[in-house]
CSV table of C-alpha atoms in Angstrom, one decimal:
chain,number,residue,atom,x,y,z
A,1,UNK,CA,33.5,-27.1,26.8
A,2,UNK,CA,31.9,-23.7,27.3
A,3,UNK,CA,28.5,-22.6,26.1
A,4,UNK,CA,28.1,-19.8,23.6
A,5,UNK,CA,24.9,-18.1,22.8
A,6,UNK,CA,23.7,-18.6,19.2
A,7,UNK,CA,23.1,-15.4,17.3
A,8,UNK,CA,22.7,-16.5,13.7
A,9,UNK,CA,19.2,-15.9,12.3
A,10,UNK,CA,17.9,-15.0,15.7
A,11,UNK,CA,16.0,-11.8,16.7
A,12,UNK,CA,16.3,-11.0,20.3
A,13,UNK,CA,14.0,-8.6,22.3
A,14,UNK,CA,14.3,-7.9,26.0
A,15,UNK,CA,11.0,-7.6,27.9
A,16,UNK,CA,12.0,-6.4,31.4
A,17,UNK,CA,14.0,-9.3,32.8
A,18,UNK,CA,12.7,-11.8,30.3
A,19,UNK,CA,13.8,-12.3,26.7
A,20,UNK,CA,11.8,-12.9,23.5
A,21,UNK,CA,13.7,-14.7,20.8
A,22,UNK,CA,12.5,-15.3,17.2
A,23,UNK,CA,14.3,-18.1,15.3
A,24,UNK,CA,14.1,-17.3,11.6
A,25,UNK,CA,15.6,-20.7,10.8
A,26,UNK,CA,12.8,-22.6,12.5
A,27,UNK,CA,10.0,-20.0,12.4
A,28,UNK,CA,9.5,-20.3,16.1
A,29,UNK,CA,9.4,-17.9,19.0
A,30,UNK,CA,10.5,-18.4,22.6
A,31,UNK,CA,10.3,-16.6,25.9
A,32,UNK,CA,13.2,-17.0,28.3
A,33,UNK,CA,12.3,-16.2,31.9
A,34,UNK,CA,14.6,-14.1,34.1
A,35,UNK,CA,16.9,-17.0,35.0
A,36,UNK,CA,17.3,-18.4,31.5
A,37,UNK,CA,17.8,-14.8,30.2
A,38,UNK,CA,20.6,-14.3,32.6
A,39,UNK,CA,22.3,-17.6,31.8
A,40,UNK,CA,22.0,-17.0,28.1
A,41,UNK,CA,23.4,-13.5,28.4
A,42,UNK,CA,26.5,-14.8,30.0
A,43,UNK,CA,27.0,-17.6,27.5
A,44,UNK,CA,29.9,-15.9,25.6
A,45,UNK,CA,32.1,-19.0,25.1
A,46,UNK,CA,34.5,-17.8,27.8
A,47,UNK,CA,32.7,-18.9,30.9
A,48,UNK,CA,32.5,-22.5,32.0
A,49,UNK,CA,29.6,-23.8,34.1
A,50,UNK,CA,31.2,-23.0,37.4
A,51,UNK,CA,31.8,-19.4,36.3
A,52,UNK,CA,28.2,-19.2,35.1
A,53,UNK,CA,26.9,-20.3,38.4
A,54,UNK,CA,28.9,-17.5,40.1
A,55,UNK,CA,27.8,-14.8,37.6
A,56,UNK,CA,24.1,-15.8,37.4
A,57,UNK,CA,23.6,-16.4,41.1
A,58,UNK,CA,24.9,-12.8,41.7
A,59,UNK,CA,22.1,-11.5,39.5
A,60,UNK,CA,19.2,-13.7,39.9
A,61,UNK,CA,17.6,-15.5,42.9
A,62,UNK,CA,18.0,-19.2,42.1
A,63,UNK,CA,15.2,-21.6,43.2
A,64,UNK,CA,15.3,-22.2,46.9
A,65,UNK,CA,16.6,-25.6,48.0
A,66,UNK,CA,18.2,-26.4,44.6
A,67,UNK,CA,21.8,-27.0,44.1
A,68,UNK,CA,23.0,-23.9,42.1
A,69,UNK,CA,25.1,-25.9,39.7
A,70,UNK,CA,22.3,-28.2,38.9
A,71,UNK,CA,20.0,-25.3,38.3
A,72,UNK,CA,22.4,-23.7,35.8
A,73,UNK,CA,22.9,-27.1,34.1
A,74,UNK,CA,19.2,-27.5,33.9
A,75,UNK,CA,18.9,-24.1,32.1
A,76,UNK,CA,21.8,-24.9,29.8
A,77,UNK,CA,20.1,-28.2,29.0
A,78,UNK,CA,17.0,-26.2,28.0
A,79,UNK,CA,19.0,-23.7,26.0
A,80,UNK,CA,20.7,-26.6,24.3
A,81,UNK,CA,17.4,-28.4,23.5
A,82,UNK,CA,16.0,-25.2,22.0
A,83,UNK,CA,19.1,-24.7,19.9
A,84,UNK,CA,20.0,-21.4,21.5
A,85,UNK,CA,23.5,-22.3,22.5
A,86,UNK,CA,26.5,-24.1,21.0
A,87,UNK,CA,29.5,-25.4,22.8
A,88,UNK,CA,33.1,-24.3,22.3
A,89,UNK,CA,36.3,-26.3,22.7
A,90,UNK,CA,36.9,-30.0,23.3
A,91,UNK,CA,34.6,-32.1,25.4
A,92,UNK,CA,36.3,-33.2,28.5
A,93,UNK,CA,35.1,-35.2,31.5
A,94,UNK,CA,34.0,-33.2,34.5
A,95,UNK,CA,35.6,-33.7,37.9
A,96,UNK,CA,33.2,-36.5,38.5
A,97,UNK,CA,34.2,-38.2,35.3
A,98,UNK,CA,31.0,-37.2,33.5
A,99,UNK,CA,30.8,-35.8,30.0
A,100,UNK,CA,28.5,-32.8,29.1
A,101,UNK,CA,26.0,-35.1,27.5
A,102,UNK,CA,25.8,-37.3,30.6
A,103,UNK,CA,25.5,-34.3,32.8
A,104,UNK,CA,22.7,-32.9,30.7
A,105,UNK,CA,20.9,-36.2,30.6
A,106,UNK,CA,21.1,-36.3,34.4
A,107,UNK,CA,19.9,-32.8,34.7
A,108,UNK,CA,17.0,-33.5,32.4
A,109,UNK,CA,15.7,-36.0,34.9
A,110,UNK,CA,15.4,-33.3,37.5
A,111,UNK,CA,11.9,-32.0,38.3
A,112,UNK,CA,12.7,-28.3,37.8
A,113,UNK,CA,10.3,-25.9,36.2
A,114,UNK,CA,10.9,-25.0,32.6
A,115,UNK,CA,12.6,-21.7,32.1
A,116,UNK,CA,11.8,-21.4,28.3
A,117,UNK,CA,8.4,-21.4,26.6
A,118,UNK,CA,8.5,-21.9,22.9
A,119,UNK,CA,5.9,-21.9,20.1
A,120,UNK,CA,5.9,-22.2,16.4
A,121,UNK,CA,5.2,-18.9,14.8
A,122,UNK,CA,1.7,-18.7,13.4
A,123,UNK,CA,1.1,-18.5,9.7
A,124,UNK,CA,-1.0,-15.6,8.5
A,125,UNK,CA,-4.0,-17.9,8.1
A,126,UNK,CA,-3.8,-19.3,11.6
A,127,UNK,CA,-3.5,-15.9,13.2
A,128,UNK,CA,-6.5,-14.5,11.3
A,129,UNK,CA,-10.1,-15.0,11.8
A,130,UNK,CA,-11.0,-15.7,8.3
A,131,UNK,CA,-10.1,-18.5,5.9
A,132,UNK,CA,-6.7,-18.9,4.5
A,133,UNK,CA,-6.3,-16.7,1.4
A,134,UNK,CA,-3.4,-16.0,-0.9
A,135,UNK,CA,-1.8,-12.7,-1.4
A,136,UNK,CA,-3.5,-10.1,-3.5
A,137,UNK,CA,-0.3,-8.4,-4.7
A,138,UNK,CA,-0.1,-10.1,-8.0
A,139,UNK,CA,-0.7,-7.7,-10.9
A,140,UNK,CA,-4.3,-6.6,-11.3
A,141,UNK,CA,-6.2,-9.0,-13.5
A,142,UNK,CA,-6.8,-8.0,-17.0
A,143,UNK,CA,-10.6,-8.1,-17.4
B,1,UNK,CA,-14.2,10.3,-2.5
B,2,UNK,CA,-15.5,8.6,-5.6
B,3,UNK,CA,-18.9,9.5,-7.0
B,4,UNK,CA,-21.7,7.1,-6.0
B,5,UNK,CA,-22.4,4.2,-8.3
B,6,UNK,CA,-25.8,4.5,-10.0
B,7,UNK,CA,-25.9,1.5,-12.2
B,8,UNK,CA,-29.0,-0.8,-12.2
B,9,UNK,CA,-29.0,-3.9,-10.0
B,10,UNK,CA,-27.4,-6.9,-11.5
B,11,UNK,CA,-26.7,-5.2,-14.8
B,12,UNK,CA,-23.6,-6.7,-16.4
B,13,UNK,CA,-21.2,-4.2,-17.8
B,14,UNK,CA,-18.4,-4.9,-20.2
B,15,UNK,CA,-16.4,-2.1,-18.7
B,16,UNK,CA,-15.1,-2.8,-15.3
B,17,UNK,CA,-15.6,-0.4,-12.4
B,18,UNK,CA,-12.9,0.2,-10.0
B,19,UNK,CA,-12.8,1.6,-6.5
B,20,UNK,CA,-9.7,2.4,-4.6
B,21,UNK,CA,-9.5,3.0,-0.9
B,22,UNK,CA,-6.9,3.3,1.8
B,23,UNK,CA,-6.7,1.8,5.3
B,24,UNK,CA,-3.8,2.2,7.6
B,25,UNK,CA,-1.7,3.4,4.8
B,26,UNK,CA,-2.5,0.4,2.5
B,27,UNK,CA,-4.2,1.2,-0.8
B,28,UNK,CA,-6.5,-1.5,-2.0
B,29,UNK,CA,-8.3,-1.6,-5.3
B,30,UNK,CA,-11.5,-3.5,-6.0
B,31,UNK,CA,-12.7,-4.2,-9.5
B,32,UNK,CA,-16.3,-5.2,-10.3
B,33,UNK,CA,-18.5,-5.2,-13.3
B,34,UNK,CA,-21.8,-5.3,-11.5
B,35,UNK,CA,-23.4,-2.4,-9.6
B,36,UNK,CA,-24.7,-4.7,-6.9
B,37,UNK,CA,-21.2,-5.7,-6.1
B,38,UNK,CA,-19.9,-2.2,-5.6
B,39,UNK,CA,-23.0,-1.4,-3.6
B,40,UNK,CA,-22.2,-4.2,-1.2
B,41,UNK,CA,-18.5,-3.3,-1.1
B,42,UNK,CA,-19.3,-0.9,1.8
B,43,UNK,CA,-19.9,-4.1,3.9
B,44,UNK,CA,-16.4,-5.2,3.2
B,45,UNK,CA,-14.4,-2.1,4.0
B,46,UNK,CA,-12.3,-1.8,7.1
B,47,UNK,CA,-13.8,0.6,9.7
B,48,UNK,CA,-11.1,3.3,9.2
B,49,UNK,CA,-11.2,3.4,5.4
B,50,UNK,CA,-10.9,6.4,3.2
B,51,UNK,CA,-11.6,6.4,-0.5
B,52,UNK,CA,-8.8,7.5,-2.7
B,53,UNK,CA,-9.0,8.6,-6.4
B,54,UNK,CA,-5.3,8.2,-7.3
B,55,UNK,CA,-3.6,5.2,-8.8
B,56,UNK,CA,-1.2,3.1,-6.8
B,57,UNK,CA,-3.1,0.3,-5.2
B,58,UNK,CA,-0.7,-2.3,-3.9
B,59,UNK,CA,-3.3,-5.0,-3.6
B,60,UNK,CA,-6.1,-5.8,-6.1
B,61,UNK,CA,-9.3,-7.7,-5.6
B,62,UNK,CA,-11.9,-8.4,-8.2
B,63,UNK,CA,-15.5,-9.6,-7.6
B,64,UNK,CA,-16.9,-10.1,-11.1
B,65,UNK,CA,-20.1,-11.2,-12.6
B,66,UNK,CA,-18.9,-13.6,-15.2
B,67,UNK,CA,-20.8,-14.9,-18.3
B,68,UNK,CA,-23.6,-17.3,-17.7
B,69,UNK,CA,-22.7,-21.0,-17.6
B,70,UNK,CA,-24.0,-23.6,-20.1
B,71,UNK,CA,-27.3,-23.8,-18.1
B,72,UNK,CA,-27.7,-20.0,-18.3
B,73,UNK,CA,-27.0,-19.4,-14.6
B,74,UNK,CA,-25.3,-16.2,-13.5
B,75,UNK,CA,-21.9,-16.7,-11.8
B,76,UNK,CA,-19.6,-14.6,-9.6
B,77,UNK,CA,-15.8,-14.9,-9.1
B,78,UNK,CA,-13.7,-13.5,-6.4
B,79,UNK,CA,-10.0,-13.0,-7.2
B,80,UNK,CA,-7.0,-11.7,-5.3
B,81,UNK,CA,-4.5,-10.4,-7.8
B,82,UNK,CA,-5.0,-12.8,-10.7
B,83,UNK,CA,-5.7,-15.8,-8.5
B,84,UNK,CA,-9.2,-17.3,-8.2
B,85,UNK,CA,-10.3,-17.5,-4.6
B,86,UNK,CA,-13.9,-18.4,-4.8
B,87,UNK,CA,-16.6,-18.9,-7.5
B,88,UNK,CA,-20.3,-19.2,-6.9
B,89,UNK,CA,-23.8,-18.7,-8.3
B,90,UNK,CA,-24.8,-16.3,-5.5
B,91,UNK,CA,-23.1,-13.0,-4.6
B,92,UNK,CA,-23.9,-13.1,-0.9
B,93,UNK,CA,-21.4,-15.8,0.2
B,94,UNK,CA,-18.6,-14.1,-1.7
B,95,UNK,CA,-19.1,-10.8,0.1
B,96,UNK,CA,-17.8,-12.0,3.5
B,97,UNK,CA,-14.9,-13.7,1.7
B,98,UNK,CA,-13.9,-10.4,0.1
B,99,UNK,CA,-14.4,-8.8,3.4
B,100,UNK,CA,-12.0,-11.2,5.1
B,101,UNK,CA,-9.5,-11.0,2.3
B,102,UNK,CA,-9.3,-7.2,2.4
B,103,UNK,CA,-8.9,-7.1,6.1
B,104,UNK,CA,-6.2,-9.7,6.0
B,105,UNK,CA,-4.3,-7.8,3.3
B,106,UNK,CA,-4.4,-4.6,5.1
B,107,UNK,CA,-3.3,-6.3,8.3
B,108,UNK,CA,-0.3,-7.8,6.6
B,109,UNK,CA,0.8,-4.7,4.8
B,110,UNK,CA,0.1,-1.8,7.2
B,111,UNK,CA,3.7,-0.5,7.7
B,112,UNK,CA,3.3,1.1,11.1
B,113,UNK,CA,0.6,-1.0,12.7
B,114,UNK,CA,0.7,-4.5,14.1
B,115,UNK,CA,-2.5,-6.4,13.8
B,116,UNK,CA,-3.1,-8.8,16.6
B,117,UNK,CA,-6.3,-10.9,16.7
B,118,UNK,CA,-8.0,-9.5,19.8
B,119,UNK,CA,-10.9,-7.7,21.2
B,120,UNK,CA,-10.2,-4.2,22.7
B,121,UNK,CA,-12.1,-1.9,24.9
B,122,UNK,CA,-11.3,1.3,26.6
B,123,UNK,CA,-11.7,1.8,30.3
B,124,UNK,CA,-10.9,5.0,32.2
B,125,UNK,CA,-8.3,6.1,29.7
B,126,UNK,CA,-6.6,2.8,29.2
B,127,UNK,CA,-7.1,-0.2,26.9
B,128,UNK,CA,-8.0,-3.7,27.9
B,129,UNK,CA,-6.8,-6.1,25.3
B,130,UNK,CA,-8.3,-9.6,24.9
B,131,UNK,CA,-6.1,-11.6,22.5
B,132,UNK,CA,-7.6,-14.8,21.3
B,133,UNK,CA,-8.6,-16.9,18.3
B,134,UNK,CA,-12.1,-17.0,16.9
B,135,UNK,CA,-14.6,-19.1,18.9
B,136,UNK,CA,-13.0,-18.5,22.2
B,137,UNK,CA,-15.7,-16.1,23.5
B,138,UNK,CA,-14.0,-12.9,22.6
B,139,UNK,CA,-17.0,-11.2,21.2
B,140,UNK,CA,-19.3,-12.1,24.1
B,141,UNK,CA,-16.7,-10.7,26.6
B,142,UNK,CA,-16.3,-7.5,24.6
B,143,UNK,CA,-20.1,-7.1,24.4
B,144,UNK,CA,-20.4,-7.6,28.2
B,145,UNK,CA,-17.6,-5.1,28.8
B,146,UNK,CA,-19.4,-2.6,26.6
B,147,UNK,CA,-22.7,-3.2,28.5
B,148,UNK,CA,-20.8,-2.5,31.7
B,149,UNK,CA,-19.7,0.9,30.4
B,150,UNK,CA,-16.4,0.3,28.5
B,151,UNK,CA,-15.7,2.0,25.3
B,152,UNK,CA,-15.7,0.0,22.1
B,153,UNK,CA,-12.4,-0.2,20.2
B,154,UNK,CA,-12.4,-3.5,18.4
B,155,UNK,CA,-13.9,-6.9,18.2
B,156,UNK,CA,-11.4,-8.4,15.8
B,157,UNK,CA,-7.9,-6.8,15.8
B,158,UNK,CA,-5.8,-4.8,18.2
B,159,UNK,CA,-4.0,-2.3,16.1
B,160,UNK,CA,-0.7,-1.5,17.9
B,161,UNK,CA,1.8,1.1,16.9
B,162,UNK,CA,5.5,1.1,17.6
B,163,UNK,CA,5.0,2.5,21.1
B,164,UNK,CA,2.6,-0.3,22.0
B,165,UNK,CA,-0.5,2.0,22.0
B,166,UNK,CA,-3.7,0.6,20.5
B,167,UNK,CA,-5.9,2.3,17.9
B,168,UNK,CA,-9.6,1.8,17.3
B,169,UNK,CA,-10.8,-0.7,14.7
B,170,UNK,CA,-14.5,-0.6,15.4
B,171,UNK,CA,-16.2,-2.9,13.0
B,172,UNK,CA,-19.8,-3.9,13.6
B,173,UNK,CA,-20.2,-6.3,16.4
B,174,UNK,CA,-21.5,-9.8,15.6
B,175,UNK,CA,-23.3,-10.9,18.7
B,176,UNK,CA,-25.2,-14.0,19.5
B,177,UNK,CA,-28.8,-13.5,20.5
B,178,UNK,CA,-30.5,-16.7,21.3
B,179,UNK,CA,-29.8,-19.1,18.5
B,180,UNK,CA,-28.9,-16.5,15.9
B,181,UNK,CA,-26.1,-14.1,15.4
B,182,UNK,CA,-26.9,-10.4,14.9
B,183,UNK,CA,-24.7,-7.7,13.4
B,184,UNK,CA,-24.7,-4.6,15.5
B,185,UNK,CA,-23.6,-1.9,13.1
B,186,UNK,CA,-23.9,0.8,15.8
B,187,UNK,CA,-22.7,-0.6,19.1
B,188,UNK,CA,-23.2,2.9,20.6
B,189,UNK,CA,-26.9,2.6,19.9
B,190,UNK,CA,-27.4,-1.1,20.4
B,191,UNK,CA,-25.3,-1.5,23.6
B,192,UNK,CA,-25.2,2.0,24.9
B,193,UNK,CA,-21.5,2.0,24.3
B,194,UNK,CA,-19.2,4.8,23.2
B,195,UNK,CA,-16.8,4.1,20.3
B,196,UNK,CA,-13.2,5.1,20.8
B,197,UNK,CA,-11.5,7.5,18.5
B,198,UNK,CA,-8.1,8.1,20.1
B,199,UNK,CA,-5.2,5.7,20.7
B,200,UNK,CA,-4.9,4.3,24.2
B,201,UNK,CA,-2.0,2.9,26.2
B,202,UNK,CA,-2.4,-0.8,26.8
B,203,UNK,CA,-2.8,-1.3,30.6
B,204,UNK,CA,-4.4,-4.7,30.8
B,205,UNK,CA,-4.0,-7.8,28.7
B,206,UNK,CA,-6.4,-10.7,29.4
B,207,UNK,CA,-5.7,-14.1,27.9
B,208,UNK,CA,-8.9,-16.0,28.4
B,209,UNK,CA,-11.2,-18.5,26.8
B,210,UNK,CA,-14.7,-19.4,27.6
B,211,UNK,CA,-15.6,-22.7,29.2
B,212,UNK,CA,-19.1,-23.5,30.2
B,213,UNK,CA,-19.2,-23.6,34.0
B,214,UNK,CA,-15.8,-22.1,34.2
B,215,UNK,CA,-14.8,-19.6,36.9
B,216,UNK,CA,-12.8,-16.5,36.4
B,217,UNK,CA,-9.8,-17.0,38.6
B,218,UNK,CA,-7.0,-15.3,36.7
B,219,UNK,CA,-3.3,-15.7,37.3
B,220,UNK,CA,-0.7,-13.0,36.6
B,221,UNK,CA,1.3,-13.6,33.5
B,222,UNK,CA,4.8,-12.1,33.2
B,223,UNK,CA,5.1,-9.6,30.4
B,224,UNK,CA,7.4,-11.7,28.2
B,225,UNK,CA,5.0,-14.7,28.4
B,226,UNK,CA,2.1,-12.3,27.7
B,227,UNK,CA,3.9,-10.9,24.6
B,228,UNK,CA,4.7,-14.4,23.4
B,229,UNK,CA,1.0,-15.4,23.8
B,230,UNK,CA,0.0,-12.3,21.7
B,231,UNK,CA,2.6,-13.2,19.1
B,232,UNK,CA,0.6,-16.4,18.5
B,233,UNK,CA,-2.3,-14.2,17.4
B,234,UNK,CA,-0.3,-11.8,15.3
B,235,UNK,CA,-1.1,-11.5,11.6
B,236,UNK,CA,2.4,-10.8,10.3
B,237,UNK,CA,4.3,-12.8,12.9
B,238,UNK,CA,6.5,-14.5,10.4
B,239,UNK,CA,6.7,-11.8,7.8
B,240,UNK,CA,7.5,-8.9,10.3
B,241,UNK,CA,8.8,-10.8,13.3
B,242,UNK,CA,11.3,-8.1,14.4
B,243,UNK,CA,8.6,-5.4,14.4
B,244,UNK,CA,6.1,-7.7,16.0
B,245,UNK,CA,8.5,-8.6,18.9
B,246,UNK,CA,9.4,-4.9,19.4
B,247,UNK,CA,5.7,-3.8,19.5
B,248,UNK,CA,4.4,-6.6,21.6
B,249,UNK,CA,7.2,-6.3,24.1
B,250,UNK,CA,6.4,-2.6,24.6
B,251,UNK,CA,2.7,-3.2,24.9
B,252,UNK,CA,3.2,-6.1,27.4
B,253,UNK,CA,5.9,-4.4,29.4
B,254,UNK,CA,3.6,-1.5,30.2
B,255,UNK,CA,0.7,-3.7,31.0
B,256,UNK,CA,-0.6,-6.1,33.6
B,257,UNK,CA,-1.4,-9.4,32.0
B,258,UNK,CA,-3.7,-12.1,33.3
B,259,UNK,CA,-4.6,-15.6,32.0
B,260,UNK,CA,-7.3,-18.1,32.9
B,261,UNK,CA,-10.5,-19.6,31.7
B,262,UNK,CA,-13.8,-17.9,32.3
B,263,UNK,CA,-17.4,-18.7,32.5
B,264,UNK,CA,-20.2,-16.2,32.2
B,265,UNK,CA,-19.2,-13.1,30.2
B,266,UNK,CA,-21.2,-10.6,32.3
B,267,UNK,CA,-19.7,-11.8,35.6
B,268,UNK,CA,-16.2,-11.9,34.1
B,269,UNK,CA,-16.6,-8.4,32.7
B,270,UNK,CA,-17.7,-7.1,36.1
B,271,UNK,CA,-14.8,-8.8,37.9
B,272,UNK,CA,-12.4,-7.6,35.3
B,273,UNK,CA,-13.4,-4.0,35.6
B,274,UNK,CA,-13.3,-4.3,39.4
B,275,UNK,CA,-9.8,-5.6,39.2
B,276,UNK,CA,-8.6,-2.8,36.9
B,277,UNK,CA,-10.2,-0.2,39.1
B,278,UNK,CA,-8.6,-1.7,42.1
B,279,UNK,CA,-5.2,-1.8,40.5
B,280,UNK,CA,-5.6,1.7,39.2
B,281,UNK,CA,-6.4,2.9,42.7
B,282,UNK,CA,-3.3,1.1,44.0
B,283,UNK,CA,-5.3,-1.3,46.1
B,284,UNK,CA,-2.7,-3.6,47.6
B,285,UNK,CA,-4.4,-6.9,47.1
B,286,UNK,CA,-6.7,-8.0,44.3
B,287,UNK,CA,-8.8,-11.1,45.0
B,288,UNK,CA,-8.1,-14.4,43.3
B,289,UNK,CA,-4.9,-13.3,41.6
B,290,UNK,CA,-2.1,-15.7,41.8
B,291,UNK,CA,1.4,-15.0,40.5
B,292,UNK,CA,3.0,-17.3,37.9
B,293,UNK,CA,6.4,-15.7,38.2
């Protein structure tokens, strides 16, 4: 199975090497750091995890002392949790006999720093200083 | 400009009086049937308002003196469109409600401006933006920065255009003095501060909240994280998400962002201006800055 970046109902905005993503379906916004941005950018459904390791490590300095494949799996795990990727093809066991799910569960246990920060988009009322108020665009009252 | 209202105080009129004004391209209409209401309308208008005489208001508010109740008491009603927002026996509490409703409406509908809840000051040709919710100490830090020589831009909203530049929105400052709050209608006179008139590039974004006994030891925040943090204080974040991300990314990408709690406002203001001066003069190291990246 290869990861493919989700595009449906997403707004994407690059900020330097980071990426801002707004999810219209979930009314949430996320910031992908440089590493997550690079991984996500290469998730075209054609690259498997090993190929992603090669592509991403050529662009971004991976955390020192960490196994590159585990780092990429860690990022994929986050992208998966935040519903930013889907998986193409049939699920097959890895060389070690592990499925994608078992790999991701294993990676989730690693103590690597998060690469994605996410928040629920504020409503108008919560972003404003005043009390919540309804729109005033209804027709002018007849008085 | 509409002619001044000359009706007697609290005189009830069957005919409704209307005032139209524009702010940031949004035309708002206010209806009233009491001269005292229109007299107090000035308190509710955004700082950059212009009166217009033409039709075409996209948003309507009415603050009406309604017939006395069964006990003979005067009542007032505030409506947005046709919807009742508030009703009360005294006008005074409804004025700030109208004020808030108008500002919110303009902030949501201004086509080429993004309203981000933030304080803004100018310093040496650049803007320092202080995003934050109410009650996080924004006003006290803005006031301290003004006392330290910064130029007043806003105590409430950072108005950003599509390039990420910030425009003045200089409402009266509401500052705490002892146990009371005082409205400084003219910060230039009360604090010795100048009020900005021209847009400025955003050079520094400071995400901070006040904690008693806290120390200002800021950490650098990557631009994407800074933009995301500002997004959480953006008025039309859901309604205009694409515009918001574009504007915030431009503002943050061209700026240096810090985050961290702070203590005393005056000490923080002094440190903040020292940092910005040091960075503007390309001093290689700035004390107490730690990178998050």
